[in-house]
PDB file of C-alpha atoms in Angstrom:
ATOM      1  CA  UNK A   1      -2.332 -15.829  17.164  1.00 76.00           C
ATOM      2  CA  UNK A   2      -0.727 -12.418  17.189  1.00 88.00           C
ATOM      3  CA  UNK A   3      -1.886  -9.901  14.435  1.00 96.00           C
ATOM      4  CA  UNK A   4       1.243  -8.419  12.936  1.00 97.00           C
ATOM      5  CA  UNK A   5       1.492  -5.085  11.542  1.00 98.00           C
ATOM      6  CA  UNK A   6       2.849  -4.827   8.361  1.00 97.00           C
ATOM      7  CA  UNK A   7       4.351  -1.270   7.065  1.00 97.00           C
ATOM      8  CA  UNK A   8       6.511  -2.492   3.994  1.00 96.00           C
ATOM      9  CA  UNK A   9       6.071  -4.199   0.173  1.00 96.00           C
ATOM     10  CA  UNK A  10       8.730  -6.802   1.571  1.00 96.00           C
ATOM     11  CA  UNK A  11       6.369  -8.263   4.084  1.00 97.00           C
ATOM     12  CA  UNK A  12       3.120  -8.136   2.340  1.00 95.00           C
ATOM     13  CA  UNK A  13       6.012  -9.831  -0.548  1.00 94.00           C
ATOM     14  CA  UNK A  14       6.536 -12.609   2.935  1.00 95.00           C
ATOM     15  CA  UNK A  15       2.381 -12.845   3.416  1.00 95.00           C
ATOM     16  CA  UNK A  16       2.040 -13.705  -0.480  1.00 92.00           C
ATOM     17  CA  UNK A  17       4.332 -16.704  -0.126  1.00 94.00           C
ATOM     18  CA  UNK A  18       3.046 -18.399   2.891  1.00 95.00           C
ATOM     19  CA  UNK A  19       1.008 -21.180   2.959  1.00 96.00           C
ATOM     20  CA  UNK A  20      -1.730 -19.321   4.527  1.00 97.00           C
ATOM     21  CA  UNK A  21      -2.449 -15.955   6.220  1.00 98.00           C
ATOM     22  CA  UNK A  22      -5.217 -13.655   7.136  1.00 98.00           C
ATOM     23  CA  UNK A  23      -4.826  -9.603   6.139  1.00 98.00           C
ATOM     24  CA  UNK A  24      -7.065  -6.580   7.315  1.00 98.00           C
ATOM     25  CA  UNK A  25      -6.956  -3.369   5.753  1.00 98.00           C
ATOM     26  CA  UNK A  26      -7.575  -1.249   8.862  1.00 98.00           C
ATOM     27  CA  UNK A  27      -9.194   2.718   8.956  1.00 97.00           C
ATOM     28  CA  UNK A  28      -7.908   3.701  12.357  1.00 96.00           C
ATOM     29  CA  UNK A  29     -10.630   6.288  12.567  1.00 96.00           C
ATOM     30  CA  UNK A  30     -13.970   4.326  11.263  1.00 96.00           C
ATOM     31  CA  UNK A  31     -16.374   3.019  13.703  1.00 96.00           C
ATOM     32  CA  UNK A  32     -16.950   0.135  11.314  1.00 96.00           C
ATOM     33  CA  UNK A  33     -13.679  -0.746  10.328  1.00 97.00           C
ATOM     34  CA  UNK A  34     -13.070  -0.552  15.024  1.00 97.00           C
ATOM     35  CA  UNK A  35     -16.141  -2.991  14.907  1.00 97.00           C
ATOM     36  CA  UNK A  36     -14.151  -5.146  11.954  1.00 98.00           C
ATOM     37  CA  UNK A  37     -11.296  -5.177  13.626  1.00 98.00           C
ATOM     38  CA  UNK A  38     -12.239  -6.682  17.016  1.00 97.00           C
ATOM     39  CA  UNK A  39     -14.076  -9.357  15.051  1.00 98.00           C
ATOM     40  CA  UNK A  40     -11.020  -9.828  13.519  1.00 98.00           C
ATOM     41  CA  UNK A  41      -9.043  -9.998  16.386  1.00 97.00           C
ATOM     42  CA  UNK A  42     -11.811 -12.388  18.166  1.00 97.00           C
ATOM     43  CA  UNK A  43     -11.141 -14.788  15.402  1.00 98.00           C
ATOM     44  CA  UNK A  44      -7.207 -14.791  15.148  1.00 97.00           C
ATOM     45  CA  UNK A  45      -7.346 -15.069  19.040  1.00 96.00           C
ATOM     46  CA  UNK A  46      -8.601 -18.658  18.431  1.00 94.00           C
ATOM     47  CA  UNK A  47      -6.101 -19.772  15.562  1.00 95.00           C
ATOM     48  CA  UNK A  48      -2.938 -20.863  15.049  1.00 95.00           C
ATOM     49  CA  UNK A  49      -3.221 -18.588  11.020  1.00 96.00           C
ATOM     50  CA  UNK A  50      -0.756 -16.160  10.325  1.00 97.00           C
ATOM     51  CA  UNK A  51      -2.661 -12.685  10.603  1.00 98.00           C
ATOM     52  CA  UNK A  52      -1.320  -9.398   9.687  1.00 98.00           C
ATOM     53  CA  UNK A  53      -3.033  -5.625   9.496  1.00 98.00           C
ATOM     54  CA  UNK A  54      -2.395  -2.533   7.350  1.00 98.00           C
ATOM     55  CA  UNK A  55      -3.289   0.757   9.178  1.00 98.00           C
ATOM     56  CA  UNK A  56      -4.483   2.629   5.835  1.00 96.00           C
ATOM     57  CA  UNK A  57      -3.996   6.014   6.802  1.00 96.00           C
ATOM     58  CA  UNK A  58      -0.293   5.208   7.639  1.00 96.00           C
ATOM     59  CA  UNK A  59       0.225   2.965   4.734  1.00 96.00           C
ATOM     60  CA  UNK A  60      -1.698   4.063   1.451  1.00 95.00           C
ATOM     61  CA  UNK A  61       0.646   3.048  -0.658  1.00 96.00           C
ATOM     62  CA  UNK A  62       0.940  -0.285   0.864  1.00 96.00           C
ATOM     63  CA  UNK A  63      -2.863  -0.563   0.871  1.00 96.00           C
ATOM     64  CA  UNK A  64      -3.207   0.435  -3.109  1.00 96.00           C
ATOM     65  CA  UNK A  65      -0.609  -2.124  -3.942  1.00 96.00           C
ATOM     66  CA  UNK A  66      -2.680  -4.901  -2.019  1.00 96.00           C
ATOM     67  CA  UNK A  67      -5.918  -4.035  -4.384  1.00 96.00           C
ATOM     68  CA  UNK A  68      -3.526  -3.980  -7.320  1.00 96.00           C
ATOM     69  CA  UNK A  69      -1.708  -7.049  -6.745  1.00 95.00           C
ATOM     70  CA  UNK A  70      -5.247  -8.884  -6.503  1.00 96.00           C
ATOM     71  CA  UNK A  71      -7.385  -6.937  -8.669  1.00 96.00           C
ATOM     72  CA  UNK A  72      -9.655  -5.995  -6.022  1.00 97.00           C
ATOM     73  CA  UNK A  73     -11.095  -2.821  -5.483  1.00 95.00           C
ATOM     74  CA  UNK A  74     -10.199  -0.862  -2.229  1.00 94.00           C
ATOM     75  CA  UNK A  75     -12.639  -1.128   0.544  1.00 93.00           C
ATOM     76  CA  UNK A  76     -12.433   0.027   4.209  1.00 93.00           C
ATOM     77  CA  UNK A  77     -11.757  -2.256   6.561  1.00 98.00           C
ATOM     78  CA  UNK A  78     -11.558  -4.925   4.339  1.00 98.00           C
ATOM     79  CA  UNK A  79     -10.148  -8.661   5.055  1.00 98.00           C
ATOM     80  CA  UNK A  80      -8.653 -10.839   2.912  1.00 98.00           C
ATOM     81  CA  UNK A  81      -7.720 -14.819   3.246  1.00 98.00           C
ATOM     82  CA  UNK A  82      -4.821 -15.528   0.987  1.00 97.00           C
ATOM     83  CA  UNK A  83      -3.977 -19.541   0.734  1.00 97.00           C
ATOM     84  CA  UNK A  84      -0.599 -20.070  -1.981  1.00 95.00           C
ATOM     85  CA  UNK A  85      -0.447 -16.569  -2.811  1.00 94.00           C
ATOM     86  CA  UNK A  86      -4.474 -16.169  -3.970  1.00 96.00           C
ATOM     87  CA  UNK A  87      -7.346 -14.619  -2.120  1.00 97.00           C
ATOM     88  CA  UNK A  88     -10.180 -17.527  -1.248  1.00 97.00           C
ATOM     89  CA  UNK A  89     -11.893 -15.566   0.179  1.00 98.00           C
ATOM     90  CA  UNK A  90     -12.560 -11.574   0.844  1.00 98.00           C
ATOM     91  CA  UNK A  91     -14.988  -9.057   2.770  1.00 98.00           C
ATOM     92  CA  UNK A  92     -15.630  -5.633   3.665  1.00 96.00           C
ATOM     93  CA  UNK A  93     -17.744  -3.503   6.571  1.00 96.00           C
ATOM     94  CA  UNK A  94     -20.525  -5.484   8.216  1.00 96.00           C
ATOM     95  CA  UNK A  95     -19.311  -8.625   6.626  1.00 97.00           C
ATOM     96  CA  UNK A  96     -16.206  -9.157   8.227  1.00 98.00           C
ATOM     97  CA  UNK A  97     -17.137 -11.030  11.570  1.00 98.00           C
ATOM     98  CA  UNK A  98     -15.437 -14.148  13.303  1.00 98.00           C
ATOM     99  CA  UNK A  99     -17.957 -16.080  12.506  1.00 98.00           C
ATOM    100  CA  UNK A 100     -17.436 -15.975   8.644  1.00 98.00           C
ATOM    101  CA  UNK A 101     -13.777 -16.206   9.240  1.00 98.00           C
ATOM    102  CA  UNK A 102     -14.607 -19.533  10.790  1.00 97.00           C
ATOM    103  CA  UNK A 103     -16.032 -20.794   8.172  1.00 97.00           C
ATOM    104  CA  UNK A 104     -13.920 -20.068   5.253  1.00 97.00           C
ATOM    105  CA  UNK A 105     -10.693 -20.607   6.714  1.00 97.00           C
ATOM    106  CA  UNK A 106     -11.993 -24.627   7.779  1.00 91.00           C
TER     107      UNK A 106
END
């Protein structure tokens, strides 16, 4: 599937009340977070989940209200899979890799 970019609270608002969906908070100038990304991207290639990405340094706020609204604490890149509004499961750096994504999203 197509990773979406999302720039606005309305969307991430959208994200919160699907079924399922697949976020990645995105540094566009970290080597890790280009490394995170293409893992990303590897896995959403293969599956039919809803997958969206905030670019950080274009959308702070955005990114701030996505560790408020879940209580977790800001990392970069950082993934999150949200199923009925909650995150099941979350990552950051080195630990974000298709792989994983496979597995928690079965």
């Amino acid at each position: 599937m197509t990773v979406k970019q999302i720039t606005a609270q309305d969307e991430l608002k959208n994200i919160l009340e699907q079924e399922e969906a697949l976020l990645l908070k995105h540094s566009l100038t970290c080597p890790i977070s280009s490394d995170a990304k293409n893992q990303f991207e590897k896995f959403t290639g293969q599956t039919e989940l809803p997958a969206y990405i905030i670019h950080i340094q274009e959308n702070r706020e955005l990114s701030s209200l996505v560790a408020e609204h879940f209580d977790i604490k800001h990392e970069s890149p950082q993934v999150f899979y949200i199923k009925n509004g909650e995150v099941k499961f979350h990552a950051y750096h080195f630990d974000i890799t298709a792989k994983k994504l496979e597995e928690v999203t079965k």
